[in-house]
Coordinates of N, CA and C in Angstrom, one line a residue:
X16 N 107.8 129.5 117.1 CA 107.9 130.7 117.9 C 107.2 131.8 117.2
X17 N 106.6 132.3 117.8 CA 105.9 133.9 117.0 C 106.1 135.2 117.7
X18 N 105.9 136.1 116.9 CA 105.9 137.1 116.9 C 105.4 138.1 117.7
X19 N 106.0 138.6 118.4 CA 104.9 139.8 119.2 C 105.5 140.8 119.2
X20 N 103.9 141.6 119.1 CA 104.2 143.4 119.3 C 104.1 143.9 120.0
X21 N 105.0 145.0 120.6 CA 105.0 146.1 121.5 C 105.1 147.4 121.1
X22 N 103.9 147.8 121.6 CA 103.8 149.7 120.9 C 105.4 150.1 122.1
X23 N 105.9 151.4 121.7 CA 106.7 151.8 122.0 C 106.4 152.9 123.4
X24 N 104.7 153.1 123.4 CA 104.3 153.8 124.2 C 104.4 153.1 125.6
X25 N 104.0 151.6 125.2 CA 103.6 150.7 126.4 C 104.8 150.3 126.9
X26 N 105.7 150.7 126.7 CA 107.0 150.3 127.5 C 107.4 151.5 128.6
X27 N 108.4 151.2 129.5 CA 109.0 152.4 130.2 C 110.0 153.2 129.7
X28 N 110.2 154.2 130.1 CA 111.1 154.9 129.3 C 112.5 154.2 129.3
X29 N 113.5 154.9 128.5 CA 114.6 154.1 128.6 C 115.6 154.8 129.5
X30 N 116.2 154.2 130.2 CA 117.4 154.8 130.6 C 119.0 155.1 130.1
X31 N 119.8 155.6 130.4 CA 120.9 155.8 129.8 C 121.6 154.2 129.9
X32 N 121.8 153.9 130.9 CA 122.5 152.1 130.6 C 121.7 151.4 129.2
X33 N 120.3 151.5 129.2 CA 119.6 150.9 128.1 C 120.1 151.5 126.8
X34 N 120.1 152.5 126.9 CA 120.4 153.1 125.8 C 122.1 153.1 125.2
X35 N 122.2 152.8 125.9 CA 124.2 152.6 126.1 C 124.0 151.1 125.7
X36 N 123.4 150.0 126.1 CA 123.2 148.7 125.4 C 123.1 148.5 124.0
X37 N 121.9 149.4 124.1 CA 121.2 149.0 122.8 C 122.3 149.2 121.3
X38 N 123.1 150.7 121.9 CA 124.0 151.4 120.9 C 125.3 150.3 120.7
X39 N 125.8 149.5 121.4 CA 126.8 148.7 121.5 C 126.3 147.3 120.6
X40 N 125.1 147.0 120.8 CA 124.2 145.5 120.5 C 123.9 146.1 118.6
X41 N 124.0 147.3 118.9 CA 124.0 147.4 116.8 C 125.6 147.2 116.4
X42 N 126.1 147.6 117.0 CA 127.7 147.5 116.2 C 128.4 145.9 115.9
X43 N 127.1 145.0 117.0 CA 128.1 143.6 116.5 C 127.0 142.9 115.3
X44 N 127.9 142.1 115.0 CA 127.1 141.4 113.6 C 125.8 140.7 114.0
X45 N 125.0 140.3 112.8 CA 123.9 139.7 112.8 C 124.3 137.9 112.4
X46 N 123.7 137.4 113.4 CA 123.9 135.7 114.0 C 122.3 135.2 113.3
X47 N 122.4 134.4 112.5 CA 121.4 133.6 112.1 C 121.4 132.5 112.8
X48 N 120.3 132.3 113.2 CA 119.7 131.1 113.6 C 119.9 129.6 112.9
X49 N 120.1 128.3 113.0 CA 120.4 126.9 111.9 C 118.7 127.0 111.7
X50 N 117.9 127.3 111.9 CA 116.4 126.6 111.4 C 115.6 127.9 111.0
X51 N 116.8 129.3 111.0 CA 116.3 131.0 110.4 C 117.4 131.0 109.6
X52 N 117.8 130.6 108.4 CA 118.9 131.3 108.1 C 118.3 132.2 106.5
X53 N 119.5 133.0 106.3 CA 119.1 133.9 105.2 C 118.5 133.3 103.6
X54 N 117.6 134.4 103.0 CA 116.9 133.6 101.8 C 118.3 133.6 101.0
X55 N 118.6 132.5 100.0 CA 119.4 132.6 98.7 C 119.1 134.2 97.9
X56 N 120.2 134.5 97.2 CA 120.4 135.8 96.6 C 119.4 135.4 95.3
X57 N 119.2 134.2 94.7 CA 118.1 134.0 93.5 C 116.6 133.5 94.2
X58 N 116.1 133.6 95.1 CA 115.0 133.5 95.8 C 114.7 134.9 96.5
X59 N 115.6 135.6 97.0 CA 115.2 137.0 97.3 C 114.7 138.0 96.1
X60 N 115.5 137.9 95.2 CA 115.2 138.6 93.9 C 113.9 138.1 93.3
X61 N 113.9 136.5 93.3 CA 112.1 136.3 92.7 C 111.5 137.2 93.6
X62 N 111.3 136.9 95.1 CA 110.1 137.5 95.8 C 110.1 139.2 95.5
X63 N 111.2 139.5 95.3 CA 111.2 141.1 94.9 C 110.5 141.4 93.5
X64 N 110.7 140.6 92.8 CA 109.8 140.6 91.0 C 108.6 140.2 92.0
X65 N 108.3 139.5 92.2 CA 107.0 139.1 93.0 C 106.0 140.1 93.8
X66 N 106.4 140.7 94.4 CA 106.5 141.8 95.1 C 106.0 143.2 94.1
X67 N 107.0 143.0 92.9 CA 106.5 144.6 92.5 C 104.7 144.5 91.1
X68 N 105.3 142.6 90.7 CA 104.1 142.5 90.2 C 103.4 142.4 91.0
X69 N 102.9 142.1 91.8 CA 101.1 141.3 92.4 C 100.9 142.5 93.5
X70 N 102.2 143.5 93.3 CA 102.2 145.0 94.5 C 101.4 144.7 95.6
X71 N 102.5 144.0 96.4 CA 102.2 143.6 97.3 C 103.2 143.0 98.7
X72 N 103.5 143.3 99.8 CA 104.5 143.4 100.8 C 105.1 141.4 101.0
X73 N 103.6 141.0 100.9 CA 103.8 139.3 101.5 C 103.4 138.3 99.8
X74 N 104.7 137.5 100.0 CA 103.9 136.2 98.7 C 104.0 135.1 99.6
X75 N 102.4 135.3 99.1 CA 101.5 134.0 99.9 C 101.6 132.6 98.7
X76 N 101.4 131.7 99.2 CA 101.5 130.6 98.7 C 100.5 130.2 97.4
X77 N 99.3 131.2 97.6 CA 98.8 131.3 96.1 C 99.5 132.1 95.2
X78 N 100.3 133.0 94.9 CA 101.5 133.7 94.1 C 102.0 132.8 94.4
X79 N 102.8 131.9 94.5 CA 103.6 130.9 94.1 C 103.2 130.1 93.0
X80 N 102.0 129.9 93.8 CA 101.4 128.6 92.8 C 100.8 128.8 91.6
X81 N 100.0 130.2 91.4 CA 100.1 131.1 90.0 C 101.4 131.3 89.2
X82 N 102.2 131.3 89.8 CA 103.6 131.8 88.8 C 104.5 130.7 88.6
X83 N 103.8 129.1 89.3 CA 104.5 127.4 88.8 C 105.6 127.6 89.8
X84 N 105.9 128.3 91.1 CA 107.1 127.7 91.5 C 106.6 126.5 92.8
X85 N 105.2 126.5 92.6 CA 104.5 125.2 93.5 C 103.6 125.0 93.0
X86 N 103.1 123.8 93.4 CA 102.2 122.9 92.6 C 100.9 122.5 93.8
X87 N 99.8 122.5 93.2 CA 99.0 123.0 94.5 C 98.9 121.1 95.0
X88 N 98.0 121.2 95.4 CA 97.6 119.7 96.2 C 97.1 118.7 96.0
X89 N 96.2 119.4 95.1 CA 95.4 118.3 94.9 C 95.9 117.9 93.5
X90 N 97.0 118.0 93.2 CA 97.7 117.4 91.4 C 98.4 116.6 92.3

């Protein structure tokens, strides 16, 4: 499944029911998906060290493989 964007402009305005949804739909908890579930507390913290060295938002699979936690392909 992927991702899509919607500018906020390209939508219709909201109404009060929507907006009365949306306010109700934040108060209940967040449900992980079995095949999304959350990263481990010692894999979030790598990517965050990851992140502040290579200053950068996304670690791509070459930062991985620079820093030995993968092994490229052709070994």
């Amino acid at each position: 499944m992927s991702i899509v964007r919607i500018r906020q402009c390209d939508l219709p305005p909201l109404t009060d029911e929507d907006i009365k949804r949306l306010r109700e739909s934040a108060k209940r908890p967040i449900v992980f998906d079995e095949d999304c579930m959350p990263l481990p507390d010692e894999i979030a913290e790598r990517n965050d060290r990851l992140r502040i060295k290579y200053k950068t938002n996304r670690i791509t699979k070459e930062i991985l493989i620079a820093e030995g936690y993968l092994k490229p392909k052709s070994e």
